[in-house]
Coordinates of N, CA, C and O in Angstrom, one line a residue:
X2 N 76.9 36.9 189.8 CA 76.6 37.2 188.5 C 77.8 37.7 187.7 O 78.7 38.5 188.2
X3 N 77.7 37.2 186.6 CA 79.2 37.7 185.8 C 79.2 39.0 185.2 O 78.3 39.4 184.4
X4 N 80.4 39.6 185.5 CA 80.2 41.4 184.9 C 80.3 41.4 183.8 O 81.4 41.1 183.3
X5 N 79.1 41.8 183.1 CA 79.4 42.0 181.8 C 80.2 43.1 181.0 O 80.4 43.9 181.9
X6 N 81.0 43.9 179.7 CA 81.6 44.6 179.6 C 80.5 46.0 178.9 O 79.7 46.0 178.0
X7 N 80.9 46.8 179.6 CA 80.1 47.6 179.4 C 79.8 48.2 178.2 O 78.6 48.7 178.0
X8 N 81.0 48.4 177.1 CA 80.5 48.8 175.8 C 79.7 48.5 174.7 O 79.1 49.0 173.8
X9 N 79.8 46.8 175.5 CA 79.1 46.2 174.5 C 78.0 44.9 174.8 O 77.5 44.1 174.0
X10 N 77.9 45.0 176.3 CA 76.8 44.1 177.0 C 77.2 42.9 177.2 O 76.7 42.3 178.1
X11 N 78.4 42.3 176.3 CA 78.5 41.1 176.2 C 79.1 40.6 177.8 O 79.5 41.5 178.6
X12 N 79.3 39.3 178.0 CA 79.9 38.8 179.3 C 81.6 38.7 178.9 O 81.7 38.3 177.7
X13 N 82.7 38.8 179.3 CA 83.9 38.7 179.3 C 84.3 37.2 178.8 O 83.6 36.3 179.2
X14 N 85.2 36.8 178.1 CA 84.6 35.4 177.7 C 86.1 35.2 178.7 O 87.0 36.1 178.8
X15 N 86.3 34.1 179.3 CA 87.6 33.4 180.3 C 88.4 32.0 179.7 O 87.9 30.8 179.6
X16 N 89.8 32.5 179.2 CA 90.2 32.2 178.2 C 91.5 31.0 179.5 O 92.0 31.5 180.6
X17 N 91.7 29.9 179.1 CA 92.0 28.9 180.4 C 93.8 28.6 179.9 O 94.7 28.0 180.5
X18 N 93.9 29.4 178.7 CA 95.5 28.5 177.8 C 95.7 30.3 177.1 O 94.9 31.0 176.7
X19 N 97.0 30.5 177.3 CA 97.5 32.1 176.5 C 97.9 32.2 175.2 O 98.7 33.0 174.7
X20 N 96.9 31.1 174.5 CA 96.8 31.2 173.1 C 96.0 32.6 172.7 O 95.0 33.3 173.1
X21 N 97.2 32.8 171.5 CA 97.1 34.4 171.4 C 95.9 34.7 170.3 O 95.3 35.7 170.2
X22 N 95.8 33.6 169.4 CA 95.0 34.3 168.0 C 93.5 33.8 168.9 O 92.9 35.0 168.9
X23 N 92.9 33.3 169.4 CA 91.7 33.5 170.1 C 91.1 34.7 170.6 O 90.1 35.3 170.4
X24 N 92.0 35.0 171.1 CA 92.1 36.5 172.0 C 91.6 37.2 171.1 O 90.4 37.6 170.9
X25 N 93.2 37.5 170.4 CA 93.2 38.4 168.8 C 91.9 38.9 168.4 O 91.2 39.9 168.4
X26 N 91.6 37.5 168.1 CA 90.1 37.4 167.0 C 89.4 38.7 167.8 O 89.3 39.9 167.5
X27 N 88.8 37.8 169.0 CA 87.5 38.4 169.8 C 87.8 39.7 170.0 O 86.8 40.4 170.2
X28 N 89.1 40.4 170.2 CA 89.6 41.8 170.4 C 88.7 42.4 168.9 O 87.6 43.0 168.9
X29 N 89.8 42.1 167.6 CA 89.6 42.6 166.6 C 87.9 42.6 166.0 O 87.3 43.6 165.4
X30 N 87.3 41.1 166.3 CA 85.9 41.8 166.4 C 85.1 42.5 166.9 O 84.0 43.0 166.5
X31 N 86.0 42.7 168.3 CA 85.0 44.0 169.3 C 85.3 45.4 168.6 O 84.5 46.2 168.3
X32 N 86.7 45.5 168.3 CA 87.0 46.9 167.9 C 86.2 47.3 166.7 O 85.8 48.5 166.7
X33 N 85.7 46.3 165.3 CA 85.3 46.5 164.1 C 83.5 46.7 164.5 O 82.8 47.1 163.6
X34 N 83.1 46.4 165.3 CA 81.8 46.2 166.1 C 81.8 47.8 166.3 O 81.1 48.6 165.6
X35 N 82.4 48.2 166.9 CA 82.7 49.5 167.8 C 82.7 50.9 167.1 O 82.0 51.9 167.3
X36 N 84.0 50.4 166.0 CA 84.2 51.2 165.2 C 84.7 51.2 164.0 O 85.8 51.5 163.6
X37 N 83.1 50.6 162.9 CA 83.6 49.9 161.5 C 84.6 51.1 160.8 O 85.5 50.9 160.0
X38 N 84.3 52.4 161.4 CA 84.9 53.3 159.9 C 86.6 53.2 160.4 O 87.3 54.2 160.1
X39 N 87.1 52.3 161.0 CA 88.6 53.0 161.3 C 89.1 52.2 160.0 O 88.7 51.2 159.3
X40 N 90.0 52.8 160.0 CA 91.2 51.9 158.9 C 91.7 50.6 159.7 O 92.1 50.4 160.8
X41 N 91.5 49.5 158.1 CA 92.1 48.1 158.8 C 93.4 48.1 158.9 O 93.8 47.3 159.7
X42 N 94.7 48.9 158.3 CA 95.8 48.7 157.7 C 96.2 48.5 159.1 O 96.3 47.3 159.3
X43 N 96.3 49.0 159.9 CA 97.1 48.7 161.2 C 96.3 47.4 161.8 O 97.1 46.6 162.3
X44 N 95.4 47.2 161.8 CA 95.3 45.8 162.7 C 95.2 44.5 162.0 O 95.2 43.5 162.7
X45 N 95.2 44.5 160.1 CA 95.5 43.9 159.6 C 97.5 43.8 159.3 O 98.1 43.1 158.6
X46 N 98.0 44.9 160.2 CA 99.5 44.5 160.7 C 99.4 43.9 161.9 O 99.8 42.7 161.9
X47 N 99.2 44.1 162.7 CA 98.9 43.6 163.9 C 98.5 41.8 164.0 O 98.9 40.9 164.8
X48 N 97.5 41.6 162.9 CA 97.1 40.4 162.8 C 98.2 39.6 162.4 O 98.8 38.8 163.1
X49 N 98.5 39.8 161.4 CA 100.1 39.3 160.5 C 101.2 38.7 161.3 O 101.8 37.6 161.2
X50 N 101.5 39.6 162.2 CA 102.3 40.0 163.9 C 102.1 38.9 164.6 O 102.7 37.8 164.6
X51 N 100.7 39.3 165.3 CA 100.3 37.7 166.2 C 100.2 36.9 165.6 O 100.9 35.9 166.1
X52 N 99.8 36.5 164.5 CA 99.4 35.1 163.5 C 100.9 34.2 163.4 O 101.1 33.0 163.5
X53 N 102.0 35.4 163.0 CA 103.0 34.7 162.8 C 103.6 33.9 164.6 O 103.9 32.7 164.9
X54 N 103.5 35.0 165.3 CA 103.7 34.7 167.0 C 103.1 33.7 167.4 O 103.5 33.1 168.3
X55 N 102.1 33.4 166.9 CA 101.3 32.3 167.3 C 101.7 30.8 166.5 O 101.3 29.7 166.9
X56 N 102.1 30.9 166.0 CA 102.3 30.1 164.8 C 103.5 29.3 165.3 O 103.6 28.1 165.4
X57 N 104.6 30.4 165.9 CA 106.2 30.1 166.3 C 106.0 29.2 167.5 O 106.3 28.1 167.6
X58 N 105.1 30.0 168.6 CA 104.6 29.9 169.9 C 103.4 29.5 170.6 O 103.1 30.0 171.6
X59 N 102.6 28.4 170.0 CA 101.4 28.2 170.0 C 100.3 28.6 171.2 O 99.2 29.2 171.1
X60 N 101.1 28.1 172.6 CA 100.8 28.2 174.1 C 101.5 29.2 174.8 O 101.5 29.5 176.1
X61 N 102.5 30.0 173.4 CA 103.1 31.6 174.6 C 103.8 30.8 176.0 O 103.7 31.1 177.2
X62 N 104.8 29.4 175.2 CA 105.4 29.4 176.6 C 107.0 29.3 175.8 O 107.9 28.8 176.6
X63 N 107.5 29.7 174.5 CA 108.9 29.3 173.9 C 109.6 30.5 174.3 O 110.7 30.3 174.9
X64 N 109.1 32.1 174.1 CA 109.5 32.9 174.6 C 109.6 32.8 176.0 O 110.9 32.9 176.1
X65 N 109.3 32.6 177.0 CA 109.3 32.6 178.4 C 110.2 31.4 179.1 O 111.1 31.8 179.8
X66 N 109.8 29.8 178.8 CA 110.8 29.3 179.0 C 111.9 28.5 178.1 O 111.6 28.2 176.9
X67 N 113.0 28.2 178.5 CA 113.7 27.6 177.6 C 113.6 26.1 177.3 O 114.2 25.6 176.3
X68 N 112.7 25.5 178.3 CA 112.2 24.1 178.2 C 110.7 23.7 178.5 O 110.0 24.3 179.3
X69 N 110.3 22.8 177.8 CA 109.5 22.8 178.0 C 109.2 21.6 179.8 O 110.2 21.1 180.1
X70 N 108.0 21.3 180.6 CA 107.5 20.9 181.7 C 108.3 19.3 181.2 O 108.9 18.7 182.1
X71 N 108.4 19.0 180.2 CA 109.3 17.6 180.0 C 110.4 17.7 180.2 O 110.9 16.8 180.9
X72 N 111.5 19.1 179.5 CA 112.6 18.9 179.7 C 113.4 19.3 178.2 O 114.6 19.3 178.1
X73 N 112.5 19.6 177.0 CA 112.4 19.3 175.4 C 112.6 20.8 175.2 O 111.9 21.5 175.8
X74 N 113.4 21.4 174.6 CA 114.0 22.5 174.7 C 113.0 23.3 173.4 O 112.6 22.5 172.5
X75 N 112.7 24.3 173.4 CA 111.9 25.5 172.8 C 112.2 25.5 171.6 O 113.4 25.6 171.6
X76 N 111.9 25.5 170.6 CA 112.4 26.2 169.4 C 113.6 25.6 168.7 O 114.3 26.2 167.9
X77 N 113.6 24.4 169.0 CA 114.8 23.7 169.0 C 115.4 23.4 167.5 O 116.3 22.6 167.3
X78 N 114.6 24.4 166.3 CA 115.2 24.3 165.0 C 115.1 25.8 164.7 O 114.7 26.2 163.6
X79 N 115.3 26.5 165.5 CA 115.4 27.9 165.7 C 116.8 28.4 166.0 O 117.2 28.4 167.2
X80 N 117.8 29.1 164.5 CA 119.4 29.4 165.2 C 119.1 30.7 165.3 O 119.8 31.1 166.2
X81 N 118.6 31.4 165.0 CA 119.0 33.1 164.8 C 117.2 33.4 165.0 O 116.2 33.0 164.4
X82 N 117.4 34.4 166.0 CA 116.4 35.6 166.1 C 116.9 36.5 166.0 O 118.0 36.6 166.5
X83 N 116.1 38.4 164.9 CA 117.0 39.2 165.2 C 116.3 40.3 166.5 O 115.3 41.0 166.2
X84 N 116.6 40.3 167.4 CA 115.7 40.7 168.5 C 115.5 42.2 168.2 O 114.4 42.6 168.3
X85 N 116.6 43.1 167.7 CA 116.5 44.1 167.1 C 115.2 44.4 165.9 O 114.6 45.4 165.7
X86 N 114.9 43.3 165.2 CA 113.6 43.7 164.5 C 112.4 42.8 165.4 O 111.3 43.3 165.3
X87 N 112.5 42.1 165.9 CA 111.2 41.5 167.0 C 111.2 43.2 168.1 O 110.2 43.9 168.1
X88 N 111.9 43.4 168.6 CA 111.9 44.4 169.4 C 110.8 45.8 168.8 O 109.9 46.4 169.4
X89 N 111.3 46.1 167.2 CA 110.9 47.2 166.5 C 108.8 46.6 166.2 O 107.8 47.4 166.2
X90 N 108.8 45.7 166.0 CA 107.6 45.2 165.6 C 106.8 45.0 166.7 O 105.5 45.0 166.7
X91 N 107.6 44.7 168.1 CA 107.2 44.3 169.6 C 105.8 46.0 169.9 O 104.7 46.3 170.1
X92 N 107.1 46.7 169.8 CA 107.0 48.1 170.2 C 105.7 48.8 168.7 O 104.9 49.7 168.9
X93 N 105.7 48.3 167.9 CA 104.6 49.2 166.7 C 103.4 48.1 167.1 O 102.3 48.7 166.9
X94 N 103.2 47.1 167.4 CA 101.9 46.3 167.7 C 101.7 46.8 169.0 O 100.5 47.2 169.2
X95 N 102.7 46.9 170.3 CA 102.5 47.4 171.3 C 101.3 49.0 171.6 O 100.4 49.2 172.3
X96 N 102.0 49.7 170.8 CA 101.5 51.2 170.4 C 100.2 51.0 170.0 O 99.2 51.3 170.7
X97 N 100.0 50.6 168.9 CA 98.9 50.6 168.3 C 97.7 49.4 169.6 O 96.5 49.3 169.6
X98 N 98.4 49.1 170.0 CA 97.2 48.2 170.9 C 97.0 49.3 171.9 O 95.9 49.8 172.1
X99 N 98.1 49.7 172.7 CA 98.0 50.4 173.5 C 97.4 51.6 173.1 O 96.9 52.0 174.2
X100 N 97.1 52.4 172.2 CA 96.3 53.1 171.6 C 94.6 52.9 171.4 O 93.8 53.7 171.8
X101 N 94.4 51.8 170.9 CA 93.2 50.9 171.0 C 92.2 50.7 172.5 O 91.0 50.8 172.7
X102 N 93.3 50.4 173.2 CA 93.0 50.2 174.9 C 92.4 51.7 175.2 O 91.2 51.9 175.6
X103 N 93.5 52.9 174.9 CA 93.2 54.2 175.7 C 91.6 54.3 174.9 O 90.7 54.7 175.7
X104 N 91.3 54.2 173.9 CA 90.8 54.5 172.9 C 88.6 53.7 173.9 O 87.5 54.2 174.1
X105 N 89.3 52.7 174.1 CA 88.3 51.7 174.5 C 87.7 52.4 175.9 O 86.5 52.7 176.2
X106 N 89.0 52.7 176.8 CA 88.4 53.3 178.0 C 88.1 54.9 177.4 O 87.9 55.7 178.3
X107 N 88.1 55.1 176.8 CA 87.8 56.6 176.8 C 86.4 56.7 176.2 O 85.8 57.8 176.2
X108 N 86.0 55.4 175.5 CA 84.8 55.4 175.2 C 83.7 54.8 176.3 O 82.5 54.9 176.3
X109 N 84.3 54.5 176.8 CA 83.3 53.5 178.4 C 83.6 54.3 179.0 O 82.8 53.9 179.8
X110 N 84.2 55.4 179.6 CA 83.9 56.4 180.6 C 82.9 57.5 179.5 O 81.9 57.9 180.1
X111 N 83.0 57.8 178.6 CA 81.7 58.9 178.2 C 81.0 57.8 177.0 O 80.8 58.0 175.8
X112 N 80.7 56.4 177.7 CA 79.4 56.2 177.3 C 78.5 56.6 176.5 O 78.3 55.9 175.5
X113 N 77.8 57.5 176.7 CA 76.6 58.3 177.2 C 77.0 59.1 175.6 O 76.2 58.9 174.7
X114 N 77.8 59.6 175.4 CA 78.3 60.4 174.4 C 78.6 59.5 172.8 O 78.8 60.0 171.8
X115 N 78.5 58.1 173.0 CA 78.6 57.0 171.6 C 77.7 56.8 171.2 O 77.7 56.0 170.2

């Protein structure tokens, strides 16, 4: 039997390709589910963020490798990244998710208390 997630009953959905705005979505509707009164401004940055990442990197494989399983090289009209501002935006979406996470388990351990 498949475990379902405890906060919200539903079954985990199993995602087969590391396409990122799928994810996104189903995150961002769990969180607004959970907790309508938070402020959108941060995860409507967040969305902006992946949407664009997703957009560059469809299948989350240009960052990782330099070629693709043919041989057809990544990003191949791509001269300049500034990794110094990907880095600063890596780290403020990072936070804020990582915030979200603690935020999630701290609600599924006192349950009982939502």
């Amino acid at each position: 039997m498949p475990v379902r997630l405890q906060l919200t009953g539903l079954e985990p959905k199993n995602y087969d390709k590391h396409t990122l705005m799928p994810m996104w979505s189903e995150l961002r509707k769990l969180l607004k589910e959970l907790a309508p009164e938070q402020s959108e401004a941060q995860a409507i940055a967040a969305h902006g963020f992946i949407r664009q990442l997703d957009d560059v990197d469809p299948d989350s494989m240009a960052f990782r490798y330099a070629t693709t399983k043919k041989g057809k090289k990544h990003l191949s009209d791509v001269t300049h990244i500034n990794i110094r501002h990907l880095r600063d935006v890596l780290n403020s979406v990072f936070l804020w998710l990582n915030g979200a996470y603690s935020w999630l388990g701290e609600m599924e351990s006192n349950q009982q208390l939502y």
